[in-house]
Tab-separated table of C-alpha atoms and ligand atoms in Angstrom:
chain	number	residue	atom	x	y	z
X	1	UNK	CA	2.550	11.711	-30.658
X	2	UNK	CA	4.500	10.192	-28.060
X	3	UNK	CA	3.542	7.412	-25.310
X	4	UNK	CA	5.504	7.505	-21.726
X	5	UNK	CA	4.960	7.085	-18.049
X	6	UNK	CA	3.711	9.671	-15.164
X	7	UNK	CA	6.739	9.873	-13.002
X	8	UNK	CA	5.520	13.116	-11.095
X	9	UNK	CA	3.002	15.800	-11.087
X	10	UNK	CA	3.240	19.450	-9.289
X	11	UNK	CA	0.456	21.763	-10.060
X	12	UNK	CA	-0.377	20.447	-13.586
X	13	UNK	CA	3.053	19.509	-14.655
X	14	UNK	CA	2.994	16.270	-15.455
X	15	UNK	CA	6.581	14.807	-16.155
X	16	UNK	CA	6.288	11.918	-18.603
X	17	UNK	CA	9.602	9.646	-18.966
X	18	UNK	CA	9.830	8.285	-22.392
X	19	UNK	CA	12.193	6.242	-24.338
X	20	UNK	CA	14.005	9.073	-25.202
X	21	UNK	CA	14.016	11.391	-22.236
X	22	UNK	CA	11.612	12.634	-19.852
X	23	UNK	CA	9.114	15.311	-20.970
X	24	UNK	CA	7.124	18.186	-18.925
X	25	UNK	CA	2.797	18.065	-19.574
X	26	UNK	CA	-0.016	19.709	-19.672
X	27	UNK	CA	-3.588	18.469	-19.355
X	28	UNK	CA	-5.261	20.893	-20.063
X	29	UNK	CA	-7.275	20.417	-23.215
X	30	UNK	CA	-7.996	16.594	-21.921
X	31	UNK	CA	-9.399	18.016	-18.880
X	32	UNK	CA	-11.605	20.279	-20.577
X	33	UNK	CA	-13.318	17.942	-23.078
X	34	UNK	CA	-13.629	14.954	-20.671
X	35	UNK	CA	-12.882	15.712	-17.116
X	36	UNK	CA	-10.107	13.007	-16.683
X	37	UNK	CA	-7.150	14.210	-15.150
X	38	UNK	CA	-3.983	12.286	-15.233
X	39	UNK	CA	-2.130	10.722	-12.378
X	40	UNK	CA	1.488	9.854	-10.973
X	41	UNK	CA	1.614	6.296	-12.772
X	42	UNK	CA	-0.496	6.683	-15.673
X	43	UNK	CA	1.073	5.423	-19.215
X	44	UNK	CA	-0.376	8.393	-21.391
X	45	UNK	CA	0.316	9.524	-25.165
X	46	UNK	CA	0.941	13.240	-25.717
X	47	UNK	CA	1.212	15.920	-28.474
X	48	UNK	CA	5.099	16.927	-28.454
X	49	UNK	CA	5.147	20.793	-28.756
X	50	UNK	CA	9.044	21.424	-28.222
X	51	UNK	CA	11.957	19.775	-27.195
X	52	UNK	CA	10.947	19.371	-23.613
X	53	UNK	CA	7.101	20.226	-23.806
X	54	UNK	CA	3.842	18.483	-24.508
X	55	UNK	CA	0.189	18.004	-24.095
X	56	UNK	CA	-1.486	15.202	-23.195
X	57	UNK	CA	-4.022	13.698	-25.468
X	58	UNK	CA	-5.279	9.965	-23.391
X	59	UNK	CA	-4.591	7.862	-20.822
X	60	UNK	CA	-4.352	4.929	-21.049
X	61	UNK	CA	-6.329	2.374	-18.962
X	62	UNK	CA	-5.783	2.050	-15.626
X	63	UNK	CA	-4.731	-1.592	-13.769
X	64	UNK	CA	-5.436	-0.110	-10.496
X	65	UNK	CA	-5.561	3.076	-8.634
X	66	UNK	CA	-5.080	4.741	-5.333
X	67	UNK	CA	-6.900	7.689	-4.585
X	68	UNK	CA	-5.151	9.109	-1.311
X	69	UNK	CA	-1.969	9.972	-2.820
X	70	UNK	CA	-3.450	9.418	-6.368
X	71	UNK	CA	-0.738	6.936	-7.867
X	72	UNK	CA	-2.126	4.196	-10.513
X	73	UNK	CA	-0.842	1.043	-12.098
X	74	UNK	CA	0.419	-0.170	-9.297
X	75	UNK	CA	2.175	-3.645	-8.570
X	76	UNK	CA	2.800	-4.293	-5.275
X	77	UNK	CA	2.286	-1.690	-2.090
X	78	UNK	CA	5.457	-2.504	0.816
X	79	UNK	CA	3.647	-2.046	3.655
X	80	UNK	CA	5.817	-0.483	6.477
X	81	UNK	CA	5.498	-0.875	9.974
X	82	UNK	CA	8.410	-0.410	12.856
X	83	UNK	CA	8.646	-3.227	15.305
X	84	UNK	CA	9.137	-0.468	17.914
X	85	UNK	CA	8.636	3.364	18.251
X	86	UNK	CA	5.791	2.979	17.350
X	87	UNK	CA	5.195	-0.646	18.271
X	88	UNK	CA	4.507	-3.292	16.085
X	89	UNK	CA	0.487	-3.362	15.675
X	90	UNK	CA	-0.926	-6.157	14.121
X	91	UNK	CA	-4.647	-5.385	14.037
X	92	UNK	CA	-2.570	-1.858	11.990
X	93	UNK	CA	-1.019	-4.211	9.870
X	94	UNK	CA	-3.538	-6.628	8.965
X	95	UNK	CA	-6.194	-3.058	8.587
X	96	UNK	CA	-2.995	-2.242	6.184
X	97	UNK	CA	-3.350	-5.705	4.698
X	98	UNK	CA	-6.897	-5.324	3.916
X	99	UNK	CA	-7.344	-2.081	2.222
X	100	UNK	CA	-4.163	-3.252	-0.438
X	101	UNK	CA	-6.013	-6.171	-1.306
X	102	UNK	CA	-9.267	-4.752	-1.690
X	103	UNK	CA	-7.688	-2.574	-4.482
X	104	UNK	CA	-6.298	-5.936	-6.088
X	105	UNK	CA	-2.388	-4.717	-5.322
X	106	UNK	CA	-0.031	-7.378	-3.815
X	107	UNK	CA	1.020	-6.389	-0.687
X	108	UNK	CA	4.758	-6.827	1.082
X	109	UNK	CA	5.296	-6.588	4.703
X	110	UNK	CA	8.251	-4.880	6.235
X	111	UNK	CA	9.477	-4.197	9.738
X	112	UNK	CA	11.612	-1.789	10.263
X	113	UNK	CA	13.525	-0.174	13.637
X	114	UNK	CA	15.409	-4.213	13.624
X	115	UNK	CA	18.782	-2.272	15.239
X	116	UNK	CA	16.136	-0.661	17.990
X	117	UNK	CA	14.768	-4.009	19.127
X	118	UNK	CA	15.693	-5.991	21.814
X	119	UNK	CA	16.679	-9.909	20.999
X	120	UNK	CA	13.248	-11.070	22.769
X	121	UNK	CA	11.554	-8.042	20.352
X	122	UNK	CA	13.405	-9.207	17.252
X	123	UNK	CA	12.542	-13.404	18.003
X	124	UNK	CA	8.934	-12.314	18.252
X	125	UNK	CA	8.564	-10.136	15.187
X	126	UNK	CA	10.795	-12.878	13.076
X	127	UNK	CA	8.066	-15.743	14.535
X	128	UNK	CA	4.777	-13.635	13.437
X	129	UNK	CA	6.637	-12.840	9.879
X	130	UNK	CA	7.004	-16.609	9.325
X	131	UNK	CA	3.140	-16.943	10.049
X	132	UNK	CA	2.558	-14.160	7.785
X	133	UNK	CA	5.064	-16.263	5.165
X	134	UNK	CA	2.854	-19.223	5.759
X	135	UNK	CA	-0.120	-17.427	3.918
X	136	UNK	CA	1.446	-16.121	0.915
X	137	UNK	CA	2.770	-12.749	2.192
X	138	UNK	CA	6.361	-11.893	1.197
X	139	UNK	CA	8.177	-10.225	4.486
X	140	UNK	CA	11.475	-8.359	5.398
X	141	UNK	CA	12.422	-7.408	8.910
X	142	UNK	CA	15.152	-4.635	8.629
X	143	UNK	CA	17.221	-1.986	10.555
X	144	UNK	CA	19.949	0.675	10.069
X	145	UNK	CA	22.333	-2.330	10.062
X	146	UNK	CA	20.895	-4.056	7.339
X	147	UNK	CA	21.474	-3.304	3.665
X	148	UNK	CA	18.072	-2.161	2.128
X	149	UNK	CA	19.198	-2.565	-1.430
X	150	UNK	CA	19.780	-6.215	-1.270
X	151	UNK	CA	16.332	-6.437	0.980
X	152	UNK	CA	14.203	-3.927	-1.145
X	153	UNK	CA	16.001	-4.352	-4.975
X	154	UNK	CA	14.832	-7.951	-5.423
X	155	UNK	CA	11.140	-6.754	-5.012
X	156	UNK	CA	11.285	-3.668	-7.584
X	157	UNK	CA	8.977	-4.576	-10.563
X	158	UNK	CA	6.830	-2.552	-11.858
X	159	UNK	CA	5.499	0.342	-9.893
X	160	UNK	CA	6.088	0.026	-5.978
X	161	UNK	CA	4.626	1.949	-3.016
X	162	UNK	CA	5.640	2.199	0.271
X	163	UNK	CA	2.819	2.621	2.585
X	164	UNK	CA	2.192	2.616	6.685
X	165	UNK	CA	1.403	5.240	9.799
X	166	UNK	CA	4.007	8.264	10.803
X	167	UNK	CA	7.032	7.340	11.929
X	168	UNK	CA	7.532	3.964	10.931
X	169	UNK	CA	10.632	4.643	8.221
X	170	UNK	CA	9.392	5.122	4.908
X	171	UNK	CA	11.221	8.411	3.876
X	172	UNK	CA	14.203	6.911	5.847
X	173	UNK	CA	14.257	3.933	3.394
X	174	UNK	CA	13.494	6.258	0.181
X	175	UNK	CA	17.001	8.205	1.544
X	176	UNK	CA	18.994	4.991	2.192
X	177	UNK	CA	17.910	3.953	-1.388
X	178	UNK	CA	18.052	6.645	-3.638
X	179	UNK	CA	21.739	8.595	-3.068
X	180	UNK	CA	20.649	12.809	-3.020
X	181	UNK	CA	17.561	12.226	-2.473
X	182	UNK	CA	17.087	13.799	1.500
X	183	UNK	CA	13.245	13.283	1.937
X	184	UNK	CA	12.312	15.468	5.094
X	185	UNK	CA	12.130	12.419	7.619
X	186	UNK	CA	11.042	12.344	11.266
X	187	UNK	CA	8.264	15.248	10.930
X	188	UNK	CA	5.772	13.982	12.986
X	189	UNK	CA	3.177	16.617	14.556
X	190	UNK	CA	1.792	15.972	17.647
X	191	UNK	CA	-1.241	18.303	18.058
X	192	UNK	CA	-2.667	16.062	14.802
X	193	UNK	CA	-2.515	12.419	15.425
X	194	UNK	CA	-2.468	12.064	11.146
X	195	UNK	CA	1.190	13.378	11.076
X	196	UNK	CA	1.799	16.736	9.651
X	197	UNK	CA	3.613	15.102	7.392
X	198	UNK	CA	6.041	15.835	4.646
X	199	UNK	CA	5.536	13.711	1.648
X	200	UNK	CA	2.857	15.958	-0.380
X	201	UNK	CA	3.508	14.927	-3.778
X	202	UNK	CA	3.893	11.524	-5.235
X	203	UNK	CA	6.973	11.087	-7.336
X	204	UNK	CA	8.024	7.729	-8.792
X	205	UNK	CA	11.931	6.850	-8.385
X	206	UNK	CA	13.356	4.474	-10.720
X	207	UNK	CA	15.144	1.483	-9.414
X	208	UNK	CA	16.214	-1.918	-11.441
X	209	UNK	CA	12.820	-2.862	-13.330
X	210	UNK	CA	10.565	-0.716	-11.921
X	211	UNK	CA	9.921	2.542	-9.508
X	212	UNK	CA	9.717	3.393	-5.910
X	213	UNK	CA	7.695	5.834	-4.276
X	214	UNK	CA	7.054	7.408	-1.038
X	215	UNK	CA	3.551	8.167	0.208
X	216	UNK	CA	1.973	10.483	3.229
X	217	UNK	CA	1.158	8.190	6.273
X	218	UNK	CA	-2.311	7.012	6.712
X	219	UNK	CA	-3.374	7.338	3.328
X	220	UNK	CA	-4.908	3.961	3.143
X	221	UNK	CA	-6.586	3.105	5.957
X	222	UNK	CA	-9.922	4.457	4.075
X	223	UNK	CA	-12.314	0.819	4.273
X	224	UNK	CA	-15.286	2.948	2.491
X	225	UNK	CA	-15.312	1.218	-0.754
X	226	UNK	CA	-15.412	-2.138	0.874
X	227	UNK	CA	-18.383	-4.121	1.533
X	228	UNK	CA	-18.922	-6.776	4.513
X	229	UNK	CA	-19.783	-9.445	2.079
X	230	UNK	CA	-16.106	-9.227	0.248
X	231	UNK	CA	-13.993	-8.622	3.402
X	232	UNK	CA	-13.225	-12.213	3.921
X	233	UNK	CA	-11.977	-12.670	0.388
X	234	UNK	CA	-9.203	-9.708	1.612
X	235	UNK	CA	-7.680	-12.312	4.166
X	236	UNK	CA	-6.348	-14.920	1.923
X	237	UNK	CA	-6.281	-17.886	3.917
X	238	UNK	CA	-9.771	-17.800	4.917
X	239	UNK	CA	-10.325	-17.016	1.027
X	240	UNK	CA	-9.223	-20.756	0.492
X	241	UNK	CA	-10.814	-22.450	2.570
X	242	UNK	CA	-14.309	-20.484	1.787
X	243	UNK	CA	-15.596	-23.351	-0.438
X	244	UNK	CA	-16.191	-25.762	2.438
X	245	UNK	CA	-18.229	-23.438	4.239
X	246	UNK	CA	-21.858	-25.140	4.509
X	247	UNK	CA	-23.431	-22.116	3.438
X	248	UNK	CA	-22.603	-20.489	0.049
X	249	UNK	CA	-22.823	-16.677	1.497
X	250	UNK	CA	-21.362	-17.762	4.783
X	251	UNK	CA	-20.201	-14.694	6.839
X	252	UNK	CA	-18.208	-16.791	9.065
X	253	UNK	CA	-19.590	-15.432	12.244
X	254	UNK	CA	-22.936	-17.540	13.198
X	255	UNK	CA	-23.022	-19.947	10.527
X	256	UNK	CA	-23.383	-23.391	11.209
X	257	UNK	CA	-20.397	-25.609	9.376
X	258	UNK	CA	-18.176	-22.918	8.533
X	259	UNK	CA	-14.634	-23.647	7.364
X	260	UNK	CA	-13.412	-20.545	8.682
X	261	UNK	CA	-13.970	-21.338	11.699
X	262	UNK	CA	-12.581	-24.557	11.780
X	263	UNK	CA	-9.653	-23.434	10.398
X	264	UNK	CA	-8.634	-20.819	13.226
X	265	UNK	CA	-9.458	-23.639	15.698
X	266	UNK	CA	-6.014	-24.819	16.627
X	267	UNK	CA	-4.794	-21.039	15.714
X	268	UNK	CA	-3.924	-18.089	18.155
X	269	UNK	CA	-2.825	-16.340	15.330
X	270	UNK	CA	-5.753	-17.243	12.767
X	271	UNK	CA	-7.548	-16.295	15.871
X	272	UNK	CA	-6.180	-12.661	15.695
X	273	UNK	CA	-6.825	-11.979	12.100
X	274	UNK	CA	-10.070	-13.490	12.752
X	275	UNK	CA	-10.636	-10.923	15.719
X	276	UNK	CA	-9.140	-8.255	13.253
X	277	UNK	CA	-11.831	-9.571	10.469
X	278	UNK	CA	-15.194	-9.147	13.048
X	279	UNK	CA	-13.789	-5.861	13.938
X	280	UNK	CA	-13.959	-4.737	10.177
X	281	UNK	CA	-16.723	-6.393	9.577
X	282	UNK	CA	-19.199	-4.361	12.428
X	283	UNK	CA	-17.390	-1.499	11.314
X	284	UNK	CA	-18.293	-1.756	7.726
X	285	UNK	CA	-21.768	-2.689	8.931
X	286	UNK	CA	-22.484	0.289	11.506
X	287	UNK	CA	-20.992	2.536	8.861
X	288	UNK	CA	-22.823	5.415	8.182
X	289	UNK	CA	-24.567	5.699	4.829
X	290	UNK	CA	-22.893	8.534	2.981
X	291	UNK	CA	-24.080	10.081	0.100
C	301	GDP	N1	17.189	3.123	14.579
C	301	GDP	C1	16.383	3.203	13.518
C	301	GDP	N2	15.707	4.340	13.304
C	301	GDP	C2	14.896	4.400	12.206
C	301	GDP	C3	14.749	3.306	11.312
C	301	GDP	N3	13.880	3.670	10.336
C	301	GDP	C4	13.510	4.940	10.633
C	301	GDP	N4	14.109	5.387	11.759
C	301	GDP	C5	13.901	6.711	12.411
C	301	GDP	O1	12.510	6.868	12.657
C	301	GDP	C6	12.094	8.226	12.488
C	301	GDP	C7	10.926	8.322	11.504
C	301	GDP	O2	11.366	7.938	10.205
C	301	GDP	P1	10.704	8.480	8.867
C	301	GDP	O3	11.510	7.939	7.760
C	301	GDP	O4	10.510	9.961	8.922
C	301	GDP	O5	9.288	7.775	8.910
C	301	GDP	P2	8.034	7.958	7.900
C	301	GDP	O6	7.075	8.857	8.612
C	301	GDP	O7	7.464	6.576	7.740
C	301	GDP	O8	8.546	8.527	6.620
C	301	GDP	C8	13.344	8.972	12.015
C	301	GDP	O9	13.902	9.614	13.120
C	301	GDP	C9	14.260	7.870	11.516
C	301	GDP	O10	15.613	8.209	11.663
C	301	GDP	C10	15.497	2.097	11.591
C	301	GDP	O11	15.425	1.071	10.890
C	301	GDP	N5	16.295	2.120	12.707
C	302	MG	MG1	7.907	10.258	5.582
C	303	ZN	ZN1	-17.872	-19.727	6.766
């Protein structure tokens, strides 16, 4: 028995990297007696059967795990947005924002499309990335100018996912990264608004102490596993200040004494993520039961 890592999975190949090479799966027998089937990410242990060839007997637990592309064990998710074509969102980004914390990932901001953007463009994105800064987040602003290994490298631990709409760079920074790698960039469709996009498999690429991978656009702006009641505890400075609310489950909308609200007082931008939090929240409330 041997024990590796997922590093990519086409139509029930799974290729495991071990210490001693990398190894081509099967799942099949673990699928039949339990239903689990493994995923990009997963550490599993596996019946050698040849030099190259195995089966997969477990897998082991999971820290965390995406389900749209399926990638687990994840340590931090770079989320990418361009500060123009497409312009810089921030009710995107913070939507971005919420859904990696809800899964209990850290997440990274990074701008992109810095050589596009005009000097006004590039003071205003470098102002809201030191607000961003000031609550915890950890931010790069970069363009074709810039040298991604020395802005990306520093961040590679563990597994890492880049993540953000169409458009915004992602395969473009997988390319500049990884020599021979030519991920089809720049396939945008425009009769579907999702992006007919290009990145259909997950595939981990291993850089310093960890991997990189590239995922479709869109894939994680699904807010259906979240409830109202934990939403605020996805936008970490309101998390802190939480305590001093008057009331205990405090929604921070018509309560009486709430810190939250005294906190975005003298804020336009703790104003904006607060905007960006009632949005969510009537959204997650007028959501349609699903069964
Ligand atoms: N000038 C400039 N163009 C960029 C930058 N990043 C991406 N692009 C271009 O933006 C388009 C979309 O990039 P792509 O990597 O396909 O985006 P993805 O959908 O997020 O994978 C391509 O034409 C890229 O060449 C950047 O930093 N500067
Ligand atoms: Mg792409
Ligand atoms: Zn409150």
């Amino acid at each position: 028995m041997k024990t590796g890592r997922i590093i990519k999975s086409i139509s029930g190949d799974y290729s495991v990297q071990t210490d001693d090479g990398t190894y081509i799966t099967k799942a099949r027998g673990l699928f039949r007696k339990n239903k689990q089937s493994p995923v990009v990410g997963d550490i599993v242990d596996f019946q050698v059967e040849n030099e190259t060839g195995g089966y997969i007997q477990h897998i082991h637990e999971r820290d965390n795990m995406l389900l749209r592309p399926p990638v687990s064990n994840i340590e931090k998710v770079i989320v990418v947005m361009s500060a123009v074509e497409p312009k810089l969102s921030q009710q995107l980004l913070d939507r971005f924002l919420v859904i990696v914390h809800s899964y209990n990932i850290t997440p990274i901001i990074c701008i992109t499309k810095k050589d596009l953007s005009t000097e006004i463009e590039i003071k205003e994105v470098e102002h809201l990335l030191k607000q961003y800064e000031a609550i915890g987040y950890e931010t790069r602003f970069v363009g074709n100018h810039d040298d991604l290994s020395e802005a990306i490298k520093p961040l590679i631990n563990g597994i890492i996912v880049l993540s953000g709409q169409s458009g915004v760079g992602k395969s473009t920074m997988m390319n500049r990264l990884f020599e021979d790698l030519n991920i089809e960039t720049n396939k945008i469709s425009k009769a579907l608004n999702r992006g007919k996009h290009t990145t259909r498999h997950v595939e981990l690429f291993e850089m310093e102490h960890g991997y990189l991978a590239d995922t479709p656009g869109f894939s994680a702006l699904d807010f259906s596993h979240i409830e109202k009641d934990e939403l605020a505890d996805l936008f970490p400075e309101f998390e802190k200040v939480k305590p001093n609310c008057k009331f205990r489950n405090c929604t921070h909308i018509n309560e009486p004494k709430c810190a939250v609200k005294e906190l975005i007082k003298d804020s336009s931008f703790y104003q904006l993520r607060y905007k960006h939090y009632l949005t969510l929240f009537e959204e997650i409330q007028n959501r349609k039961v699903r069964y």
